[in-house]
Short mmCIF file of C-alpha atoms in Angstrom, two decimals:
data_model
loop_
_atom_site.label_atom_id
_atom_site.label_comp_id
_atom_site.label_asym_id
_atom_site.label_seq_id
_atom_site.Cartn_x
_atom_site.Cartn_y
_atom_site.Cartn_z
CA MET U 1 138.87 125.69 102.69
CA ARG U 2 142.30 126.53 100.50
CA VAL U 3 143.93 130.21 101.08
CA ASP U 4 145.38 132.82 98.63
CA ALA U 5 147.59 134.23 101.17
CA VAL U 6 147.31 135.41 105.01
CA ARG U 7 147.86 138.55 106.10
CA GLY U 8 148.51 140.76 109.65
CA ARG U 9 150.73 143.16 111.33
CA ARG U 10 151.93 140.93 113.24
CA VAL U 11 153.89 138.40 111.06
CA LEU U 12 156.88 135.91 112.00
CA VAL U 13 159.35 136.83 109.14
CA GLY U 14 162.73 135.79 109.97
CA ASP U 15 163.19 136.42 113.80
CA THR U 16 161.22 139.35 113.81
CA PHE U 17 157.54 140.36 113.11
CA ARG U 18 156.64 143.11 110.67
CA PRO U 19 153.35 143.99 109.02
CA ALA U 20 153.60 141.21 106.07
CA THR U 21 150.64 139.36 103.41
CA VAL U 22 152.14 135.69 102.59
CA VAL U 23 151.17 134.77 99.55
CA VAL U 24 150.10 131.19 99.73
CA ARG U 25 150.63 128.98 96.13
CA ASP U 26 150.32 125.52 95.98
CA GLY U 27 150.00 124.59 99.63
CA ARG U 28 153.67 126.94 100.13
CA VAL U 29 154.58 130.28 100.87
CA ALA U 30 155.28 131.64 96.91
CA ALA U 31 156.11 135.51 98.41
CA VAL U 32 155.81 137.75 101.13
CA GLU U 33 154.79 140.97 100.27
CA ASP U 34 154.45 144.25 102.40
CA LEU U 35 151.23 144.58 104.33
CA ASP U 36 148.75 146.39 101.68
CA HIS U 37 150.16 143.74 98.91
CA ASP U 38 146.39 142.50 96.94
CA VAL U 39 146.04 138.96 96.31
CA ALA U 40 143.12 138.10 94.66
CA GLY U 41 141.11 134.97 96.08
CA GLU U 42 140.44 133.94 99.67
CA VAL U 43 142.20 135.61 101.97
CA LEU U 44 142.61 134.74 105.97
CA GLU U 45 142.92 138.04 107.81
CA ALA U 46 144.52 138.12 111.50
CA PRO U 47 143.37 140.45 114.00
CA ASP U 48 145.81 143.86 114.25
CA ALA U 49 146.70 142.48 117.72
CA ALA U 50 147.31 138.77 116.70
CA TYR U 51 151.14 137.28 115.88
CA VAL U 52 150.94 135.11 112.64
CA VAL U 53 154.21 132.54 113.39
CA PRO U 54 154.84 129.50 111.72
CA GLY U 55 153.00 125.78 112.31
CA VAL U 56 154.34 124.36 115.74
CA VAL U 57 156.35 121.16 114.43
CA ASP U 58 155.85 119.06 117.59
CA THR U 59 158.38 116.22 117.78
CA HIS U 60 157.32 114.70 120.78
CA VAL U 61 153.78 112.67 120.26
CA HIS U 62 152.14 109.27 121.82
CA VAL U 63 149.85 108.00 119.30
CA ASN U 64 149.97 104.65 120.12
CA GLU U 65 147.91 103.29 117.10
CA PRO U 66 147.89 100.54 116.70
CA GLY U 67 147.42 98.32 120.03
CA ARG U 68 146.59 101.21 122.47
CA THR U 69 143.81 103.20 120.31
CA GLU U 70 142.07 103.29 123.20
CA TRP U 71 145.02 105.99 124.22
CA GLU U 72 145.11 107.55 121.19
CA GLY U 73 144.78 107.50 117.93
CA PHE U 74 146.09 109.22 114.79
CA ALA U 75 143.00 111.03 114.59
CA SER U 76 142.29 112.76 117.79
CA ALA U 77 145.58 113.54 118.33
CA THR U 78 145.78 115.40 115.20
CA ARG U 79 142.47 117.29 115.41
CA ALA U 80 144.03 118.03 118.87
CA ALA U 81 146.84 119.05 117.32
CA ALA U 82 144.93 120.97 114.15
CA LEU U 83 143.11 123.40 116.88
CA GLY U 84 145.68 123.82 119.04
CA GLY U 85 148.59 125.16 115.98
CA VAL U 86 150.80 122.18 115.73
CA THR U 87 150.34 121.22 111.71
CA THR U 88 153.17 118.72 112.01
CA LEU U 89 153.66 116.09 114.90
CA VAL U 90 156.44 113.06 114.78
CA ASP U 91 155.26 110.08 116.60
CA MET U 92 157.14 108.34 119.17
CA PRO U 93 157.74 104.70 118.71
CA LEU U 94 156.11 103.57 122.01
CA ASN U 95 153.15 102.93 123.54
CA ALA U 96 152.04 101.17 120.02
CA ILE U 97 152.00 97.73 120.05
CA PRO U 98 153.79 96.38 117.85
CA PRO U 99 156.76 99.60 118.91
CA THR U 100 157.98 101.17 115.41
CA THR U 101 161.26 98.73 116.30
CA THR U 102 161.23 96.80 112.27
CA VAL U 103 160.42 98.32 109.14
CA ALA U 104 157.25 95.94 109.20
CA HIS U 105 156.25 97.65 112.31
CA LEU U 106 156.59 100.91 110.29
CA ARG U 107 154.81 100.14 107.76
CA LEU U 108 151.81 98.60 109.90
CA LYS U 109 151.94 102.17 111.67
CA GLN U 110 151.85 103.76 108.68
CA ALA U 111 148.78 101.70 106.87
CA ALA U 112 147.19 102.99 110.46
CA ALA U 113 147.52 106.46 109.72
CA ARG U 114 146.02 106.25 106.66
CA GLY U 115 143.19 108.06 105.72
CA GLN U 116 143.45 110.17 108.93
CA LEU U 117 145.76 113.02 109.79
CA ALA U 118 144.36 116.23 109.74
CA VAL U 119 148.10 117.61 110.07
CA ASP U 120 151.60 116.31 108.80
CA VAL U 121 153.00 113.60 110.53
CA GLY U 122 156.06 111.96 110.56
CA PHE U 123 157.91 109.13 112.57
CA TRP U 124 160.47 107.91 114.65
CA GLY U 125 162.02 104.07 115.00
CA GLY U 126 162.98 102.56 118.36
CA ALA U 127 166.41 101.08 119.32
CA VAL U 128 165.82 98.22 121.88
CA PRO U 129 167.42 94.59 122.50
CA GLY U 130 168.18 92.71 119.50
CA ASN U 131 166.89 95.16 116.46
CA LEU U 132 170.91 96.44 115.89
CA ALA U 133 170.02 95.06 112.62
CA ASP U 134 167.09 96.88 112.05
CA LEU U 135 168.11 100.43 112.12
CA ALA U 136 169.78 101.12 108.97
CA PRO U 137 166.88 99.92 107.02
CA LEU U 138 164.60 101.83 109.17
CA TRP U 139 166.59 104.75 109.02
CA ASP U 140 166.46 103.83 104.77
CA ALA U 141 162.45 103.58 105.18
CA GLY U 142 162.37 107.42 106.43
CA VAL U 143 162.03 107.33 109.81
CA LEU U 144 164.05 110.67 111.32
CA GLY U 145 165.38 109.20 114.05
CA PHE U 146 165.66 106.50 116.82
CA LYS U 147 164.26 106.30 120.56
CA CYS U 148 165.47 104.50 123.27
CA PHE U 149 165.29 104.47 126.70
CA LEU U 150 167.94 103.69 129.75
CA SER U 151 165.39 102.63 132.54
CA PRO U 152 161.96 100.86 131.73
CA SER U 153 159.94 102.80 129.53
CA GLY U 154 156.67 101.64 131.12
CA VAL U 155 155.61 98.75 128.84
CA ASP U 156 156.91 95.33 127.91
CA GLU U 157 157.24 95.20 124.30
CA PHE U 158 159.75 98.22 124.46
CA PRO U 159 162.14 97.26 126.75
CA PRO U 160 165.41 99.38 127.86
CA LEU U 161 169.59 99.48 126.16
CA ASP U 162 171.57 98.89 129.00
CA ALA U 163 175.43 101.05 129.13
CA THR U 164 176.70 98.02 126.88
CA GLU U 165 173.41 98.38 123.78
CA LEU U 166 174.06 102.16 123.81
CA ARG U 167 177.50 101.80 123.03
CA ALA U 168 176.40 99.48 119.99
CA ALA U 169 173.68 101.21 118.65
CA LEU U 170 175.51 104.97 118.56
CA ARG U 171 178.41 103.03 116.32
CA GLU U 172 175.65 101.51 114.09
CA VAL U 173 173.82 104.79 114.55
CA ALA U 174 176.95 107.06 113.79
CA ARG U 175 178.01 104.86 111.02
CA PHE U 176 174.92 106.53 108.71
CA ASP U 177 174.74 109.43 110.52
CA GLY U 178 171.88 109.03 111.96
CA LEU U 179 170.15 110.86 115.54
CA MET U 180 169.50 108.74 118.17
CA ILE U 181 166.90 110.37 121.21
CA VAL U 182 167.01 109.20 124.45
CA HIS U 183 165.09 108.61 127.21
CA ALA U 184 167.82 109.46 129.93
CA GLU U 185 166.80 108.35 133.43
CA ASP U 186 169.22 105.61 135.17
CA PRO U 187 168.33 102.56 136.64
CA ALA U 188 170.12 101.89 139.01
CA VAL U 189 169.47 105.22 140.75
CA LEU U 190 165.97 104.86 140.38
CA ALA U 191 165.84 101.42 142.20
CA ALA U 192 168.02 102.92 144.72
CA ALA U 193 165.58 106.22 145.40
CA PRO U 194 162.95 105.81 148.15
CA GLN U 195 159.75 104.40 146.29
CA ARG U 196 156.77 105.58 148.50
CA PRO U 197 153.27 105.09 147.80
CA GLY U 198 150.43 107.53 147.93
CA GLY U 199 149.41 110.72 146.84
CA SER U 200 152.14 113.02 148.24
CA TYR U 201 153.78 114.62 144.61
CA GLY U 202 156.65 115.20 146.57
CA ASP U 203 157.47 111.59 147.70
CA PHE U 204 156.90 110.70 143.36
CA VAL U 205 159.45 113.19 143.19
CA ARG U 206 161.52 111.76 145.50
CA SER U 207 161.64 108.70 144.03
CA ARG U 208 162.67 110.26 140.44
CA PRO U 209 165.44 112.14 141.37
CA HIS U 210 167.90 114.74 139.89
CA GLU U 211 170.43 112.33 139.73
CA ALA U 212 168.47 109.49 137.47
CA GLU U 213 168.92 112.53 134.43
CA THR U 214 172.41 113.53 135.38
CA ALA U 215 174.01 110.02 135.72
CA ALA U 216 171.63 109.50 132.70
CA ILE U 217 172.91 111.95 130.03
CA ARG U 218 176.51 111.80 131.31
CA LEU U 219 176.15 108.38 129.86
CA VAL U 220 174.97 109.73 126.88
CA LEU U 221 177.11 112.00 126.58
CA ASP U 222 180.07 110.00 126.99
CA GLY U 223 178.49 107.79 124.22
CA ALA U 224 178.98 110.22 121.95
CA ARG U 225 182.34 111.33 122.62
CA GLU U 226 183.13 107.59 121.85
CA THR U 227 181.17 106.89 119.15
CA GLY U 228 180.74 110.28 116.86
CA ALA U 229 176.51 109.84 117.28
CA ARG U 230 173.56 112.64 117.07
CA VAL U 231 172.57 112.81 120.16
CA HIS U 232 169.05 114.18 121.23
CA VAL U 233 168.62 114.23 125.49
CA LEU U 234 164.02 114.22 125.67
CA HIS U 235 161.99 115.95 127.88
CA LEU U 236 164.57 117.21 129.95
CA SER U 237 163.42 118.03 133.68
CA SER U 238 166.18 118.54 135.66
CA ALA U 239 167.76 121.85 135.38
CA ARG U 240 171.08 120.31 137.15
CA ALA U 241 172.10 118.48 133.85
CA VAL U 242 172.13 122.07 132.39
CA PRO U 243 176.21 122.51 132.96
CA MET U 244 177.38 119.44 131.78
CA ILE U 245 175.04 119.86 128.63
CA ALA U 246 176.94 123.37 127.88
CA ASP U 247 180.47 121.91 128.51
CA ALA U 248 179.57 119.18 125.74
CA ARG U 249 178.11 121.73 123.79
CA ALA U 250 181.39 124.11 124.16
CA GLU U 251 183.60 120.42 123.29
CA GLY U 252 181.86 120.10 119.88
CA LEU U 253 179.63 117.33 120.80
CA PRO U 254 177.05 116.89 119.06
CA VAL U 255 174.10 117.02 121.38
CA THR U 256 170.40 118.59 121.30
CA VAL U 257 168.38 118.94 124.44
CA GLU U 258 164.51 119.42 124.33
CA THR U 259 162.50 120.31 127.73
CA CYS U 260 158.49 120.14 128.04
CA PRO U 261 155.84 122.89 128.80
CA HIS U 262 154.66 121.28 131.43
CA TYR U 263 158.21 122.10 133.22
CA LEU U 264 157.95 125.40 132.77
CA VAL U 265 154.58 126.12 133.28
CA PHE U 266 153.42 124.10 136.52
CA ALA U 267 155.52 123.41 139.73
CA ALA U 268 155.87 120.66 141.89
CA GLU U 269 154.84 122.52 145.19
CA ASP U 270 151.53 123.24 143.52
CA VAL U 271 150.48 119.77 141.90
CA PRO U 272 147.41 118.71 144.36
CA HIS U 273 147.19 115.53 146.27
CA ALA U 274 146.54 112.40 144.48
CA ALA U 275 146.29 114.54 141.07
CA PRO U 276 147.71 111.39 138.56
CA GLN U 277 147.06 114.25 135.17
CA PHE U 278 150.22 115.25 136.53
CA LYS U 279 152.77 112.32 136.45
CA CYS U 280 155.15 112.28 134.16
CA CYS U 281 158.31 110.48 133.81
CA PRO U 282 160.89 112.77 134.44
CA PRO U 283 158.61 114.35 136.67
CA ILE U 284 157.59 117.50 136.90
CA ARG U 285 160.11 119.82 139.47
CA ASP U 286 160.47 122.60 141.90
CA ALA U 287 159.86 126.04 140.74
CA GLY U 288 163.62 126.88 141.57
CA ASN U 289 164.44 124.25 139.20
CA ARG U 290 161.34 125.31 136.51
CA ASP U 291 162.96 129.05 136.69
CA ASP U 292 166.57 127.16 135.39
CA LEU U 293 165.24 125.66 132.83
CA TRP U 294 163.60 128.71 131.27
CA ALA U 295 167.01 130.30 132.12
CA ALA U 296 168.34 127.51 129.92
CA LEU U 297 166.08 128.16 126.77
CA GLU U 298 167.27 131.71 127.01
CA ALA U 299 171.00 131.18 126.71
CA GLY U 300 170.46 127.83 124.01
CA ILE U 301 171.48 125.57 125.58
CA ILE U 302 168.15 124.00 125.69
CA ASP U 303 167.22 123.98 121.81
CA CYS U 304 163.27 123.70 121.59
CA VAL U 305 160.20 123.13 123.47
CA VAL U 306 157.89 119.84 122.66
CA SER U 307 154.34 118.17 124.62
CA ASP U 308 155.96 114.81 125.19
CA HIS U 309 151.56 114.34 124.58
CA SER U 310 150.67 110.99 126.71
CA PRO U 311 147.39 110.17 127.32
CA ALA U 312 146.15 107.07 128.51
CA THR U 313 142.68 106.03 129.47
CA ALA U 314 141.11 106.70 132.69
CA GLU U 315 141.67 103.68 134.11
CA GLU U 316 145.09 103.39 133.24
CA LYS U 317 145.25 107.63 134.75
CA GLY U 318 143.32 106.95 137.87
CA ARG U 319 145.42 103.04 138.52
CA GLY U 320 145.82 102.79 142.73
CA ASP U 321 143.09 105.16 143.13
CA GLY U 322 145.57 108.07 143.78
CA ASP U 323 148.87 106.11 144.37
CA LEU U 324 151.51 108.22 142.10
CA GLN U 325 153.56 104.93 142.08
CA GLN U 326 151.19 103.03 140.01
CA ALA U 327 149.32 105.28 137.70
CA TRP U 328 150.72 105.84 134.01
CA GLY U 329 152.68 108.53 133.87
CA GLY U 330 151.97 110.68 131.27
CA ILE U 331 150.68 114.78 130.24
CA ALA U 332 148.52 114.95 127.72
CA GLY U 333 149.04 118.69 126.26
CA LEU U 334 149.40 118.77 122.73
CA GLN U 335 146.38 121.26 122.30
CA VAL U 336 147.21 123.44 124.66
CA GLY U 337 151.40 123.49 124.81
CA PHE U 338 151.83 126.63 122.51
CA ALA U 339 149.29 128.98 124.27
CA ALA U 340 150.26 128.04 127.76
CA MET U 341 154.05 128.93 126.60
CA ALA U 342 153.31 131.85 125.06
CA THR U 343 151.27 132.46 128.69
CA GLU U 344 154.48 132.13 131.17
CA ALA U 345 156.62 133.45 128.49
CA ARG U 346 154.48 136.63 128.33
CA ARG U 347 153.99 136.38 132.20
CA ARG U 348 158.24 136.26 132.68
CA GLY U 349 158.64 139.22 130.38
CA ILE U 350 160.17 136.81 127.54
CA PRO U 351 159.27 137.62 123.52
CA LEU U 352 156.77 135.40 121.73
CA GLU U 353 159.61 135.29 118.86
CA SER U 354 161.32 133.07 121.09
CA VAL U 355 158.46 130.76 122.27
CA ALA U 356 157.60 130.36 118.12
CA ARG U 357 161.74 129.61 117.26
CA TRP U 358 161.67 127.16 120.12
CA MET U 359 157.72 125.46 119.02
CA THR U 360 158.60 125.57 115.68
CA ARG U 361 162.22 126.27 113.35
CA ASN U 362 164.22 124.72 115.87
CA THR U 363 161.70 121.30 116.34
CA ALA U 364 162.07 121.53 112.33
CA ASP U 365 165.37 121.15 112.22
CA LEU U 366 166.15 118.46 114.83
CA VAL U 367 164.36 116.13 112.70
CA GLY U 368 165.98 117.88 108.74
CA PHE U 369 162.73 119.27 107.89
CA GLY U 370 164.10 122.57 106.20
CA HIS U 371 160.28 123.43 104.54
CA LYS U 372 158.75 123.15 107.85
CA GLY U 373 158.85 125.70 110.79
CA ARG U 374 159.19 129.65 109.22
CA ILE U 375 157.79 131.61 107.14
CA ALA U 376 159.95 131.83 103.47
CA VAL U 377 159.22 131.75 99.78
CA GLY U 378 159.39 128.09 99.56
CA ALA U 379 158.07 126.51 102.69
CA ASP U 380 155.44 125.08 103.37
CA ALA U 381 152.53 127.13 104.12
CA ASP U 382 151.76 126.17 107.53
CA LEU U 383 150.70 129.12 109.91
CA ALA U 384 148.97 129.97 113.14
CA VAL U 385 146.80 132.84 114.31
CA TYR U 386 147.63 134.01 117.52
CA ASP U 387 145.51 136.42 119.53
CA PRO U 388 146.70 137.08 123.20
CA GLY U 389 143.70 138.96 123.37
CA VAL U 390 141.64 136.07 123.39
CA ASP U 391 141.52 134.48 127.01
CA LEU U 392 140.97 131.02 127.40
CA THR U 393 140.12 128.78 130.13
CA VAL U 394 141.77 124.88 129.55
CA ASP U 395 138.31 122.27 130.00
CA ALA U 396 139.97 118.67 129.88
CA THR U 397 136.79 117.55 128.60
CA ALA U 398 136.20 119.43 125.66
CA LEU U 399 139.84 119.30 124.22
CA ALA U 400 140.40 117.33 120.98
CA HIS U 401 142.77 113.98 122.22
CA ARG U 402 140.66 110.85 123.32
CA ASN U 403 140.46 110.64 126.48
CA PRO U 404 139.11 113.80 128.46
CA ILE U 405 142.33 114.02 131.05
CA SER U 406 145.06 116.76 131.42
CA ALA U 407 147.19 118.27 134.11
CA TYR U 408 145.36 121.95 131.71
CA ASP U 409 142.60 121.37 133.12
CA GLY U 410 141.17 125.03 134.52
CA VAL U 411 144.54 126.53 133.83
CA ARG U 412 143.85 129.93 132.35
CA LEU U 413 145.77 131.09 129.26
CA ARG U 414 146.12 134.64 128.28
CA GLY U 415 145.79 134.29 124.68
CA ALA U 416 144.90 130.90 121.96
CA VAL U 417 145.66 129.89 118.96
CA THR U 418 142.41 130.92 117.08
CA HIS U 419 143.04 129.77 113.80
CA ALA U 420 145.45 127.30 111.80
CA VAL U 421 146.60 126.41 108.23
CA VAL U 422 147.98 122.77 106.97
CA ARG U 423 150.04 123.81 103.70
CA GLY U 424 147.19 126.10 102.50
CA ASP U 425 144.36 124.34 103.97
CA LEU U 426 142.32 126.22 106.35
CA VAL U 427 141.76 124.12 109.62
CA ASP U 428 137.84 123.73 110.18
CA ARG U 429 137.65 124.02 114.05
CA ALA U 430 134.53 122.81 113.83
CA ARG U 431 135.82 119.80 112.13
CA PRO U 432 138.90 118.95 110.93
CA ASP U 433 139.55 117.49 107.86
CA PRO U 434 141.42 114.17 108.23
CA ALA U 435 142.77 114.56 104.44
CA TRP U 436 144.84 117.49 105.06
CA GLY U 437 148.18 115.85 106.24
CA ARG U 438 150.56 114.15 104.59
CA GLN U 439 153.15 111.02 106.02
CA LEU U 440 156.48 112.56 105.88
CA GLU U 441 159.62 110.82 105.67
CA ARG U 442 163.34 111.92 106.25
CA GLU U 443 164.47 114.11 103.57
#
């Protein structure tokens, strides 16, 4: 159903919640009026206690189609997104087969997505050994930047860059002012760490120590300093890297940083034994580290929060029968990420407007989507209604992503996304429409 306005007593306009009526025309925000502004047509009335925020822009999602669609696909991923208030997502270049490392592979990805999107979707390209000449054509074809790994990615078709290859890729990306986004774990540190098999999450964390992140991030920052390339650190889990990132910012290096809800909600000491649904790389760390990540967010050193939704089949997640060294690493949390963040922020006394900024405007700005992630005249009419009075206990089997496995299973959320609007279309929660979504290119 098309809506002509969304009205609420707590609408996030700029950095402040205030009573407002958001007038919608042709899929965009036509005006932001007073609460009692009269609008002809369909008006979505938010409950008095609910908040109206911009639709979440999740810039880190593994859709895996084509090639590994049994892990996740565009239809299931975007349906989960829509139900969780995510109105725009950006697809990672792996774990699809083929990966998005050439223009031809990008076209295959775009063809696979056609007609399956319940929300808007953009695409990252990939930087791997041997595809240096493909980076500029991919940029010209509309990708939003390039992902690389510095350690093995987990799939053979997306190998990591060594230090020399990283420098070459950064120089090339700097030439056309692109963006390099980096999975920053150092392979030498990982190789030297103890790799004890079994179901102990503590042992798994020790196999991916803080130093793996800090060493790799230092390499990335040195590369940015040398080449002038814009760099973005993906899924920061170690707060020990925060001081060097702050120093790099003070130096003027063009670096941005993200973290994820699972690093901010969970703590390693609370993870059950042999629970591969919690395995991710880099890992969930201890509660003190979690507190430090929240502090870095509040200080503006970490810019944004994204899901890093990386689901897999039960067979892959259960590989090794509880051995965390063998199980596939990835957290499935696309549908519940915003509500989980809002719940934890509320517990910590952090205002919802901060959570919204980290997950909407800041992520939209990262990829240059000035028409997303804000409630402002001319922006896309992408909106979510979050009601803190609706308690929800997550049931992984009821989530819309393809495989019913999630670290959030059984977690009680104090609040839920009850409505979402994608460019003026109200999401039918019973059946999000795959005709709503558009494929986005770099502006």
